[in-house]
Amino acid sequence: MDLSLLPDGGMRWLDAAGPKSTIVLSTRIRLARNVRGIPFSQRAKDSDRTAVVERVSEAAASTEHLASAVAFHLDQMDRTERQLLHERHLVSKELAGLERESRPRAGAALLVQDQVGVMVNEEDHLRLHGMWSGFDLEDAYAAVESVDAELGRLVPFAFHPEFGYLTSCPTNAGTGLRASVLIHLPGLVLTKEINKVLQGLSQVGLTFRGLYGEGSEVVGNFFQLSNQTTLGKTEDELIDHLGKIVRQVVEYEEQARDVLLRTAPEEVEDKTWRAYGLLKHARRLSFEETMNLLSGVRLGVGLNLLPGPGVYTLNKLLIYTQPAHLAAMDGRSTGDRELPTVRAAFVRRLLEAEPS
Amino acid sequence: MDLSLLPDGGMRWLDAAGPKSTIVLSTRIRLARNVRGIPFSQRAKDSDRTAVVERVSEAAASTEHLASAVAFHLDQMDRTERQLLHERHLVSKELAGLERESRPRAGAALLVQDQVGVMVNEEDHLRLHGMWSGFDLEDAYAAVESVDAELGRLVPFAFHPEFGYLTSCPTNAGTGLRASVLIHLPGLVLTKEINKVLQGLSQVGLTFRGLYGEGSEVVGNFFQLSNQTTLGKTEDELIDHLGKIVRQVVEYEEQARDVLLRTAPEEVEDKTWRAYGLLKHARRLSFEETMNLLSGVRLGVGLNLLPGPGVYTLNKLLIYTQPAHLAAMDGRSTGDRELPTVRAAFVRRLLEAEPS
């Protein structure tokens, strides 16, 4: 169960090499699939879930794209390890059994190879997902689609000729596709245009969430934008549509940043340098404050108001300053009172290695 | 009217060389005197005031301690220059004619030599004052007393055998002495003990004010403590009493700092480093925020939580980040919209020259 078995810890998407990666941190594709003939999640017994893991693992071994996948059996992992996977966006809170008082269900598992993962026994039997650096719907979809095709040849997926793929919750039926981008919109927030933009999204079938998916709050001006419906359109149509809208949102964000630079350049410069100064000197930092400060610094880097740090470092900080990451790094529990101190020290160490 | 004629700009007290100078920034002694036979301030005509200046200047020229004094005729100086003198604590707001819509009165003047100054035609004909680094009542009093003795031999001071020196306002009569210290009490503020201490002061005949004397607000945890009465005790008694109480307040402050270090060391360290980080990186700073941040840094330096900057630099920043100083330095008016930017740049420049 060693995360270090994963090249890049399963997070190549952090590298900021993708298109528009200052504004769009990552692109994620997920496909919901279920195994025909086995009861869906709500009705499944433990033996059904175990059967699913066995079927999927066996099939994966015979594919090209999952043959050397690392397998994580969540029901056999301790809480910090499971939280680590969650903080890396590799498993949902639900699958990892991280809701209060909960435990992972029998058969809860994750397979990961390169940038594609399969959550097993989440809300659906299979949730295939891929996360790509920057704004890159095409590559992310192509990768997940290949795995889907390979697995689909070996495991019979529940499919209805009229409705398409059948899923546990009808909102995911049809394509089973959710495409999303993690996008940083401080310009729209500062110019107070954000609500107009978010309202517009819902009118064109898109929805937004915080960093950790459904129900999570927006902090640090990081939004997840995704399609709301999965039915009645083809995968290509859904992806094209999301792509078009996200390009527009990116443009709005760039315009908002231009407005800020024109109307309040010193205030923006001040804001971003203060955020940098606090990150570089604070001795205690909560994760929420860290996110907000990283947002300020990221804006400054995007506008060339700050000479550094690099976007890769900013991305890494978003992930590695989360509780389980700090706890694991420092041999502590995620509830340790000293985590804010450990976090601040870690932030300083990473920033000091960077130009400023 | 060039301030550069003054060695150290009349501010040797900034050098932080005096006793306890991390906590007690400076000690100030002032004596109120009036010239016998000339109407006191409220009743004085312009010709009376001019007569006072002439008498005092002539006398000063024949003394040892004021013979080479620099003379500032406030009624012939522009506003920024007058404000500069006020920001250096060399003249009162009133004498400098800095209250709204006001102008300096005829004959308003200042003589300065070394660390002793004489305000002429303030509320009293003469206000002799000396400001010393750190907690040093004895040296400050000795210096002002010498000037007083020399001048008193040449100018007949209004004196009543029973009441002592007569003054414009009866609260200053008797000794005409006000002794005060500028003291930094962040420990007592953070531990919320400060109100108890301030209440105690009034019970032992002391009073407190903000940085700029009567009516000025306390910012940055800087307090001016001084004697409330001037009558019925000798100068030595008044000074001894103030000295005893201030020593006690310094002790309370030191105890409060110990409590902070014991009960919340990380919070204090965090607070002080954040203040330092903001001063070093902000691009716009108001004077009030600057004072508050300097207070945080000064506490950190006093507790050895921060390796620098030196107390001398912190003292200089308190003075030189004031509006008239920045304006004069940068060829601007004191109302210039860009002063916060000029201030932040100046703070960074001074801090960058220091260890950190």
XYZ file of C-alpha atoms in Angstrom:
712
model
C 0.000 0.000 0.000
C 2.864 2.331 -0.629
C 2.006 5.518 -2.434
C 5.619 5.804 -3.473
C 4.921 2.897 -5.843
C 3.091 5.452 -7.944
C 5.331 7.414 -10.259
C 4.797 11.085 -9.280
C 2.559 9.804 -6.503
C -0.175 9.485 -9.112
C -0.086 13.195 -9.665
C 1.605 13.939 -12.926
C -1.200 16.451 -13.465
C 0.539 18.724 -10.963
C 3.429 19.466 -13.283
C 1.762 22.519 -14.819
C 2.960 21.465 -18.265
C -0.516 21.471 -19.824
C -2.236 24.256 -21.769
C -3.349 27.354 -19.806
C -2.020 25.786 -16.643
C -1.748 29.040 -14.723
C -5.525 29.354 -14.766
C -6.684 25.788 -15.380
C -4.872 23.533 -12.925
C -6.184 20.241 -14.246
C -8.702 18.477 -16.408
C -10.494 15.388 -15.153
C -12.555 12.806 -16.994
C -14.588 10.182 -15.214
C -16.737 7.383 -16.576
C -19.294 5.490 -14.453
C -19.670 1.791 -15.282
C -21.360 -1.211 -13.675
C -20.917 -4.926 -14.173
C -23.927 -6.570 -15.717
C -25.466 -9.300 -13.552
C -24.173 -8.026 -10.215
C -26.478 -5.933 -8.005
C -25.696 -2.221 -8.104
C -24.074 -0.592 -5.135
C -27.164 0.162 -2.999
C -28.323 -3.464 -3.144
C -24.943 -5.167 -3.277
C -23.893 -7.474 -0.478
C -20.275 -7.718 0.614
C -19.913 -10.849 -1.481
C -21.166 -8.942 -4.523
C -18.598 -6.212 -3.943
C -15.843 -8.749 -3.549
C -16.940 -10.355 -6.779
C -16.700 -6.979 -8.508
C -13.126 -6.384 -7.289
C -12.118 -9.835 -8.402
C -13.674 -9.475 -11.839
C -12.169 -6.049 -12.397
C -8.696 -6.954 -11.125
C -8.572 -10.070 -13.238
C -9.667 -8.177 -16.322
C -7.268 -5.320 -15.646
C -4.347 -7.732 -15.590
C -5.069 -8.658 -19.200
C -5.269 -5.082 -20.502
C -2.457 -2.950 -21.828
C -3.315 0.166 -19.849
C -3.920 -1.401 -16.437
C -1.662 -4.467 -16.578
C 0.857 -2.951 -14.202
C -1.617 -0.956 -12.140
C -0.932 -0.499 -8.440
C -3.867 -1.804 -6.437
C -5.015 -0.172 -3.219
C -7.442 -2.181 -1.099
C -8.977 0.609 0.903
C -10.679 -1.713 3.362
C -7.228 -2.854 4.463
C -5.595 0.573 4.752
C -5.366 2.861 7.729
C -7.155 6.156 7.771
C -4.190 8.419 7.028
C -3.252 6.335 3.962
C -6.814 6.510 2.688
C -6.945 10.213 3.300
C -3.690 10.607 1.379
C -5.294 9.040 -1.677
C -8.294 11.303 -1.257
C -6.144 14.409 -0.935
C -4.514 13.444 -4.232
C -7.938 13.339 -5.857
C -7.465 9.623 -6.568
C -10.433 8.397 -4.529
C -13.633 9.989 -3.309
C -14.264 10.694 0.340
C -17.067 8.151 0.219
C -14.966 5.303 -1.211
C -12.167 6.032 1.236
C -14.643 5.803 4.125
C -13.633 9.229 5.390
C -17.071 10.516 6.271
C -17.464 10.762 10.017
C -17.711 7.382 11.786
C -17.568 5.555 8.473
C -15.231 2.856 7.225
C -14.496 1.767 3.659
C -16.936 -0.866 2.525
C -15.790 -4.391 1.690
C -14.203 -4.462 -1.735
C -13.529 -0.718 -1.864
C -10.457 -0.494 -4.062
C -8.439 1.667 -6.404
C -6.298 0.659 -9.373
C -3.851 3.242 -10.713
C -1.567 3.185 -13.676
C 0.041 6.311 -15.038
C -2.614 9.003 -14.967
C -5.638 6.752 -15.065
C -7.355 5.217 -12.078
C -10.308 2.950 -11.450
C -12.305 3.281 -8.244
C -14.010 -0.008 -7.544
C -17.216 -0.245 -5.519
C -17.831 3.446 -5.249
C -21.378 4.596 -6.039
C -20.965 2.572 -9.220
C -19.015 -0.650 -9.573
C -16.389 1.171 -11.588
C -15.448 4.789 -11.803
C -12.699 5.227 -14.363
C -10.906 8.527 -14.138
C -7.967 10.383 -15.526
C -6.513 13.698 -14.470
C -4.401 15.786 -16.836
C -2.294 18.869 -16.378
C -3.831 22.157 -17.511
C -6.781 22.442 -19.892
C -6.614 19.229 -21.872
C -9.971 17.511 -22.326
C -8.912 15.603 -25.430
C -5.912 13.792 -23.996
C -7.645 13.068 -20.703
C -10.678 11.645 -22.471
C -8.619 9.614 -24.933
C -6.711 7.962 -22.100
C -9.787 7.101 -20.046
C -11.625 5.972 -23.142
C -8.853 3.496 -24.013
C -9.057 1.927 -20.577
C -12.847 1.848 -20.834
C -12.693 0.110 -24.197
C -10.181 -2.465 -23.034
C -12.047 -3.259 -19.839
C -15.400 -3.276 -21.628
C -14.188 -6.073 -23.867
C -13.428 -8.218 -20.804
C -16.180 -7.239 -18.364
C -19.790 -6.949 -19.528
C -20.955 -3.450 -18.596
C -24.613 -2.781 -17.802
C -25.851 -1.037 -20.930
C -29.284 -0.251 -22.288
C -29.683 0.257 -26.025
C -31.860 3.321 -25.489
C -30.455 4.862 -22.290
C -26.826 3.903 -22.652
C -24.715 2.951 -19.649
C -26.789 2.234 -16.575
C -25.681 3.724 -13.288
C -26.567 3.625 -9.650
C -27.932 7.151 -9.730
C -29.887 8.126 -12.873
C -28.072 11.474 -13.109
C -25.000 9.580 -14.286
C -26.749 7.331 -16.790
C -26.202 7.535 -20.537
C -22.589 8.305 -21.178
C -21.618 7.978 -17.510
C -19.283 10.831 -18.309
C -18.325 13.683 -16.114
C -15.720 16.026 -17.508
C -14.407 18.734 -15.245
C -11.716 21.321 -14.925
C -10.157 22.702 -11.773
C -9.940 26.408 -12.489
C -8.589 29.408 -10.600
C -10.758 32.516 -10.931
C -9.416 35.221 -8.602
C -9.863 37.937 -11.221
C -13.586 37.270 -11.524
C -13.890 37.078 -7.747
C -12.030 40.370 -7.202
C -14.001 42.194 -9.876
C -17.184 40.674 -8.407
C -18.155 39.221 -11.785
C -18.022 35.662 -10.510
C -21.679 35.219 -9.580
C -22.818 36.336 -13.008
C -20.458 33.829 -14.584
C -21.531 30.987 -12.301
C -25.197 31.710 -12.967
C -24.475 31.663 -16.684
C -22.887 28.229 -16.310
C -26.027 26.648 -14.909
C -27.988 27.985 -17.862
C -25.767 26.077 -20.283
C -25.862 22.786 -18.394
C -22.680 23.200 -16.377
C -22.250 23.143 -12.637
C -19.533 24.150 -10.185
C -18.142 22.765 -6.959
C -15.240 23.317 -4.603
C -11.888 21.577 -4.746
C -13.140 18.232 -3.438
C -16.236 17.688 -5.498
C -19.851 17.586 -4.483
C -20.718 19.526 -1.356
C -17.226 20.921 -0.865
C -16.766 24.626 -0.351
C -14.952 26.944 -2.702
C -11.735 28.158 -1.066
C -8.875 30.069 -2.575
C -10.953 30.901 -5.668
C -10.496 27.352 -6.980
C -13.607 26.072 -8.746
C -14.411 22.725 -10.327
C -16.552 23.215 -13.407
C -18.265 20.201 -14.948
C -21.148 19.020 -17.078
C -24.439 18.528 -15.252
C -26.083 16.018 -17.555
C -24.718 12.800 -18.977
C -27.700 11.629 -20.982
C -29.003 12.488 -24.434
C -25.713 13.633 -25.890
C -22.642 11.820 -27.112
C -19.380 11.907 -25.212
C -17.853 14.119 -27.901
C -20.728 16.564 -27.711
C -20.482 16.812 -23.935
C -16.745 17.366 -24.063
C -16.948 19.867 -26.926
C -19.575 21.810 -25.047
C -17.630 21.890 -21.789
C -14.504 22.835 -23.697
C -16.216 25.740 -25.402
C -17.654 27.095 -22.157
C -14.397 26.702 -20.218
C -12.514 28.557 -22.954
C -15.026 31.348 -22.496
C -14.611 31.364 -18.720
C -10.832 31.484 -19.151
C -11.310 34.474 -21.426
C -13.561 36.210 -18.891
C -10.951 35.557 -16.218
C -8.208 37.016 -18.414
C -10.355 40.081 -19.108
C -11.054 40.502 -15.395
C -7.309 40.368 -14.724
C -6.729 43.038 -17.372
C -9.354 45.209 -15.702
C -7.629 44.755 -12.338
C -4.254 45.668 -13.795
C -5.739 48.753 -15.399
C -7.899 49.999 -12.543
C -6.101 48.878 -9.391
C -2.591 47.747 -10.277
C -1.057 48.716 -6.943
C -3.764 47.047 -4.908
C -3.317 43.809 -6.853
C 0.445 43.972 -6.575
C 0.131 44.655 -2.854
C -2.315 41.794 -2.383
C -0.112 39.288 -4.134
C 3.117 40.363 -2.378
C 1.391 40.270 0.998
C 0.201 36.748 0.317
C 3.738 35.778 -0.658
C 5.199 37.495 2.415
C 2.827 35.673 4.733
C 3.440 32.275 3.147
C 7.161 32.832 3.387
C 7.177 34.006 7.014
C 4.167 32.666 8.900
C 4.940 30.090 11.586
C 1.446 28.602 11.681
C -0.902 28.160 8.753
C -4.306 26.537 8.479
C -4.987 24.712 5.231
C -7.750 27.146 4.357
C -5.530 30.188 4.834
C -2.794 28.456 2.848
C -5.205 27.980 -0.055
C -6.223 31.619 0.074
C -2.636 32.809 0.161
C -1.639 30.437 -2.637
C -4.489 31.947 -4.610
C -3.035 35.430 -4.120
C 0.446 34.285 -5.122
C -0.838 32.369 -8.131
C -2.594 35.484 -9.367
C 0.626 37.457 -8.967
C 2.638 34.863 -10.859
C 0.011 34.755 -13.601
C 0.204 38.537 -13.965
C 4.023 38.626 -13.781
C 3.795 40.759 -10.666
C 5.788 38.169 -8.737
C 8.961 36.665 -10.206
C 8.245 33.299 -8.591
C 7.531 30.681 -7.374
C 6.774 28.440 -10.330
C 3.289 27.106 -10.974
C 4.495 23.548 -10.350
C 5.508 24.530 -6.825
C 2.164 26.238 -6.253
C 0.354 23.103 -7.392
C 2.468 20.905 -5.156
C 1.751 23.161 -2.204
C -1.995 22.777 -2.768
C -1.687 19.031 -2.377
C 1.126 18.560 0.113
C -0.139 21.038 2.692
C -3.255 18.964 3.297
C -3.541 17.267 6.688
C -2.798 13.658 5.723
C 0.160 14.668 3.594
C 1.714 16.684 6.396
C 0.896 14.013 8.956
C 2.442 11.239 6.851
C 5.509 13.339 6.094
C 6.133 14.098 9.741
C 4.964 10.883 11.421
C 1.962 12.502 13.088
C -1.773 11.976 13.178
C -4.024 14.130 11.009
C -5.539 15.643 14.146
C -2.179 16.728 15.569
C -2.280 20.212 17.120
C 1.104 20.975 15.578
C 0.033 20.486 11.968
C -0.290 24.258 11.371
C 3.353 24.623 12.432
C 4.466 21.694 10.269
C 2.504 23.179 7.370
C 4.106 26.596 7.705
C 7.592 25.060 7.893
C 6.904 22.963 4.794
C 5.622 25.974 2.857
C 8.712 27.977 3.778
C 11.017 25.141 2.739
C 9.420 24.828 -0.675
C 9.334 28.588 -1.251
C 12.915 29.084 -0.163
C 14.062 26.717 -2.871
C 12.442 29.024 -5.428
C 13.368 32.370 -6.943
C 11.510 35.294 -5.422
C 15.265 76.167 8.008
C 17.109 73.033 7.069
C 16.520 70.059 9.307
C 19.794 68.627 8.115
C 21.480 71.352 10.195
C 20.506 69.217 13.186
C 22.964 66.461 13.955
C 20.898 63.230 13.799
C 18.001 65.401 12.679
C 17.476 66.227 16.339
C 16.755 62.616 17.065
C 19.672 61.095 18.849
C 17.068 59.479 21.105
C 16.315 57.077 18.254
C 19.620 55.286 18.564
C 18.312 52.705 21.045
C 21.506 53.000 23.081
C 19.725 53.861 26.328
C 18.677 51.502 29.145
C 15.782 49.097 28.454
C 15.477 50.541 24.990
C 13.631 47.563 23.538
C 10.658 48.356 25.766
C 11.188 52.034 26.610
C 11.839 53.898 23.374
C 12.581 57.261 24.902
C 12.405 59.460 27.965
C 11.251 63.035 27.689
C 11.503 65.892 30.140
C 9.724 69.181 29.634
C 9.692 72.324 31.737
C 7.117 75.109 31.313
C 8.410 78.643 31.891
C 7.121 82.157 31.280
C 8.864 85.492 31.098
C 7.952 87.788 33.948
C 6.365 91.060 32.825
C 5.073 89.819 29.469
C 1.406 88.757 29.170
C 0.927 84.991 29.127
C -0.009 83.263 25.910
C -3.833 83.678 26.013
C -3.514 87.442 26.480
C -0.353 88.045 24.502
C -0.443 90.245 21.434
C 1.768 89.514 18.433
C 4.187 92.155 19.663
C 4.395 90.380 23.026
C 5.209 87.099 21.319
C 7.849 88.732 19.196
C 9.334 90.243 22.305
C 9.492 86.781 23.871
C 11.335 85.300 20.898
C 13.790 88.153 20.925
C 14.451 87.901 24.633
C 14.881 84.160 24.531
C 17.073 84.127 21.430
C 19.308 86.809 22.808
C 19.655 85.023 26.116
C 20.241 81.663 24.436
C 23.175 83.105 22.511
C 24.958 83.809 25.793
C 24.459 80.335 27.279
C 26.727 77.355 26.947
C 23.993 74.858 26.094
C 22.077 76.882 23.512
C 24.796 79.100 22.077
C 24.924 77.181 18.838
C 21.251 76.238 18.739
C 19.538 76.004 15.366
C 16.538 78.323 15.294
C 13.335 77.451 13.477
C 10.877 80.283 12.956
C 7.723 78.299 12.445
C 5.717 81.262 11.210
C 8.078 81.447 8.230
C 8.129 77.752 7.368
C 5.923 75.824 5.002
C 3.540 73.224 6.278
C 5.544 70.127 5.365
C 8.625 71.488 7.148
C 6.591 72.249 10.247
C 5.018 68.841 10.137
C 8.494 67.289 9.871
C 9.461 68.949 13.157
C 6.251 67.721 14.732
C 6.782 64.166 13.495
C 10.190 64.262 15.159
C 8.532 65.193 18.446
C 10.418 68.514 18.442
C 7.344 70.760 18.382
C 3.721 70.311 19.350
C 0.958 70.219 16.812
C -0.337 73.457 18.288
C 2.931 75.394 18.009
C 3.458 74.123 14.473
C -0.017 75.376 13.519
C -0.988 71.958 12.200
C -4.510 71.841 13.556
C -7.008 72.132 10.749
C -7.218 75.589 9.146
C -4.677 76.943 11.611
C -1.351 78.687 11.055
C 1.577 79.116 13.446
C 1.157 82.199 15.559
C 3.558 85.141 15.278
C 6.750 84.378 17.144
C 6.212 80.610 17.194
C 9.751 79.271 17.240
C 11.981 76.381 18.188
C 15.609 76.392 19.289
C 17.452 73.085 19.211
C 20.920 72.144 20.320
C 21.977 68.557 20.783
C 19.109 66.792 22.480
C 17.519 69.815 24.098
C 14.961 72.097 22.496
C 13.032 75.186 23.477
C 9.580 75.791 22.051
C 8.866 79.482 22.170
C 5.345 80.882 22.335
C 3.606 77.584 22.789
C 0.989 77.463 25.560
C 3.731 78.933 27.746
C 6.400 81.362 26.641
C 9.008 78.651 26.931
C 8.742 74.918 26.872
C 12.170 73.409 27.419
C 12.417 69.770 26.491
C 14.885 66.997 26.115
C 14.406 63.540 24.706
C 16.745 60.695 25.619
C 17.173 57.182 24.296
C 15.659 54.407 26.417
C 14.666 54.742 30.040
C 16.900 57.558 31.292
C 15.083 60.112 33.430
C 18.234 61.274 35.200
C 20.276 62.256 32.145
C 17.290 63.811 30.395
C 16.406 65.865 33.450
C 19.985 66.918 34.101
C 20.331 68.229 30.555
C 17.075 70.169 30.553
C 17.765 71.452 34.049
C 21.129 72.886 32.945
C 19.496 74.797 30.118
C 16.774 75.968 32.483
C 19.331 77.216 35.002
C 21.375 79.041 32.384
C 18.356 80.698 30.765
C 16.840 81.508 34.146
C 19.873 83.579 35.025
C 19.360 85.700 31.907
C 15.580 85.840 31.576
C 13.408 86.508 34.635
C 10.916 83.618 34.848
C 7.468 84.146 36.371
C 7.764 82.534 39.773
C 5.654 82.661 42.917
C 7.337 81.909 46.252
C 4.430 79.685 47.326
C 3.222 78.145 44.035
C 6.508 77.950 42.175
C 6.693 78.564 38.425
C 3.568 80.169 37.048
C 2.099 78.775 33.863
C -0.611 79.534 31.393
C -2.689 76.563 32.548
C -2.690 75.885 36.306
C -2.180 72.134 35.744
C 1.413 72.930 34.799
C 2.185 75.303 37.644
C 4.666 74.557 40.414
C 7.558 72.675 38.914
C 6.303 73.092 35.364
C 7.683 69.616 34.901
C 6.302 66.865 32.803
C 8.392 63.722 32.648
C 7.294 61.012 30.292
C 8.414 57.792 28.709
C 7.393 56.347 25.376
C 6.871 52.701 26.175
C 5.937 49.647 24.128
C 3.539 47.285 25.903
C 2.433 44.560 23.478
C 2.775 41.850 26.126
C 0.282 43.545 28.425
C -2.042 44.193 25.497
C -1.894 40.574 24.278
C -2.437 39.146 27.754
C -5.262 41.668 28.229
C -3.658 43.007 31.419
C -3.222 46.471 29.984
C -6.432 48.062 31.270
C -5.694 46.981 34.820
C -2.232 48.506 34.540
C -3.505 51.764 33.038
C -6.161 52.082 35.732
C -3.481 51.536 38.349
C -1.438 54.367 36.842
C -4.178 56.928 37.348
C -4.387 55.936 41.008
C -0.741 56.835 41.540
C -0.900 60.179 39.758
C 0.271 59.065 36.324
C -1.516 59.386 33.038
C -1.127 57.870 29.586
C -1.478 59.123 26.024
C -0.776 57.998 22.489
C 2.398 58.639 20.529
C 1.685 62.312 19.890
C 0.648 63.545 23.288
C -2.673 64.803 24.523
C -5.687 63.540 22.649
C -3.701 61.245 20.364
C -4.732 57.637 19.989
C -2.708 54.652 21.083
C -1.537 52.728 18.013
C 0.959 49.912 17.787
C 0.870 49.414 21.567
C 3.020 52.514 22.067
C 2.031 54.478 25.186
C 3.302 57.724 26.632
C 3.254 57.563 30.411
C 3.740 60.785 32.385
C 3.089 62.519 35.674
C -0.318 64.123 36.018
C 0.476 66.767 38.614
C 3.305 69.276 38.731
C 2.521 71.044 41.974
C 3.240 70.251 45.621
C 6.223 68.028 45.013
C 9.829 68.731 44.095
C 11.208 67.889 40.692
C 13.237 65.060 42.197
C 10.200 63.593 43.898
C 8.168 63.694 40.705
C 10.938 62.065 38.720
C 11.653 59.458 41.374
C 7.991 58.570 41.529
C 7.610 58.275 37.758
C 10.812 56.254 37.613
C 9.584 53.824 40.233
C 6.245 53.295 38.514
C 7.756 52.933 35.056
C 10.188 50.333 36.376
C 7.182 48.464 37.683
C 5.349 48.724 34.364
C 8.455 47.452 32.563
C 8.494 44.522 34.961
C 4.812 43.792 34.332
C 5.488 43.918 30.614
C 8.395 41.510 30.970
C 6.235 39.163 33.029
C 3.475 39.342 30.449
C 6.004 38.437 27.750
C 7.153 35.460 29.819
C 3.554 34.336 30.151
C 3.096 34.604 26.382
C 6.255 32.604 25.737
C 5.107 29.946 28.164
C 1.472 29.676 27.164
C 1.388 30.548 23.470
C 4.931 30.523 22.111
C 3.951 29.492 18.607
C 1.194 32.061 18.316
C 3.604 34.816 19.364
C 6.296 33.594 17.018
C 3.745 33.401 14.221
C 2.429 36.882 14.959
C 5.863 38.440 14.900
C 7.027 36.655 11.735
C 3.813 37.570 9.943
C 4.324 41.210 10.852
C 7.874 40.996 9.542
C 6.753 39.229 6.357
C 4.142 41.882 5.644
C 6.514 44.777 6.270
C 9.064 43.180 4.010
C 6.685 42.415 1.157
C 3.678 44.748 1.199
C 3.510 47.233 -1.674
C 1.208 49.666 0.087
C 1.198 50.504 3.791
C -0.774 53.017 5.804
C 1.084 54.635 8.695
C -1.258 53.036 11.196
C -0.723 49.538 9.813
C 3.018 50.192 9.725
C 2.958 51.071 13.432
C 1.031 47.934 14.240
C 3.385 45.748 12.220
C 6.440 47.437 13.735
C 4.928 46.651 17.104
C 4.739 42.952 16.202
C 8.311 42.923 14.928
C 9.611 44.827 17.939
C 8.032 42.264 20.242
C 9.711 39.476 18.266
C 13.093 41.168 18.425
C 12.659 41.758 22.157
C 11.898 38.075 22.680
C 14.688 36.903 20.372
C 12.127 35.252 18.144
C 13.322 37.319 15.200
C 17.038 37.668 14.457
C 16.556 41.236 13.246
C 16.104 44.045 12.401
C 17.855 46.113 15.040
C 15.939 48.320 17.436
C 17.562 51.412 15.915
C 16.054 50.533 12.551
C 12.662 49.945 14.142
C 12.845 53.348 15.826
C 13.846 55.044 12.602
C 10.946 53.403 10.790
C 8.502 54.804 13.355
C 9.637 58.322 12.523
C 10.511 58.183 8.846
C 7.336 56.462 7.682
C 5.216 59.410 8.786
C 3.580 61.455 6.026
C 5.764 64.573 6.085
C 8.956 62.520 6.204
C 7.944 60.434 3.213
C 6.661 63.475 1.362
C 9.876 65.437 1.946
C 12.033 62.465 1.004
C 10.200 61.916 -2.267
C 9.301 65.493 -3.258
C 5.582 65.011 -2.778
C 2.817 66.612 -0.754
C 1.695 64.994 2.489
C -1.703 64.316 0.923
C -0.256 62.430 -2.065
C -2.255 59.312 -2.972
C 0.981 57.423 -3.580
C 2.360 57.849 -0.060
C 1.324 54.291 0.953
C 3.415 52.985 -1.958
C 6.366 55.242 -1.095
C 6.072 54.110 2.531
C 6.099 50.410 1.649
C 9.127 50.885 -0.618
C 10.977 52.772 2.107
C 10.211 50.098 4.701
C 11.456 47.368 2.372
C 14.653 49.285 1.647
C 15.476 49.714 5.316
C 14.627 46.124 6.182
C 16.600 44.699 3.302
C 19.734 46.343 4.642
C 19.270 44.371 7.887
C 19.867 40.764 8.909
C 16.725 38.657 8.984
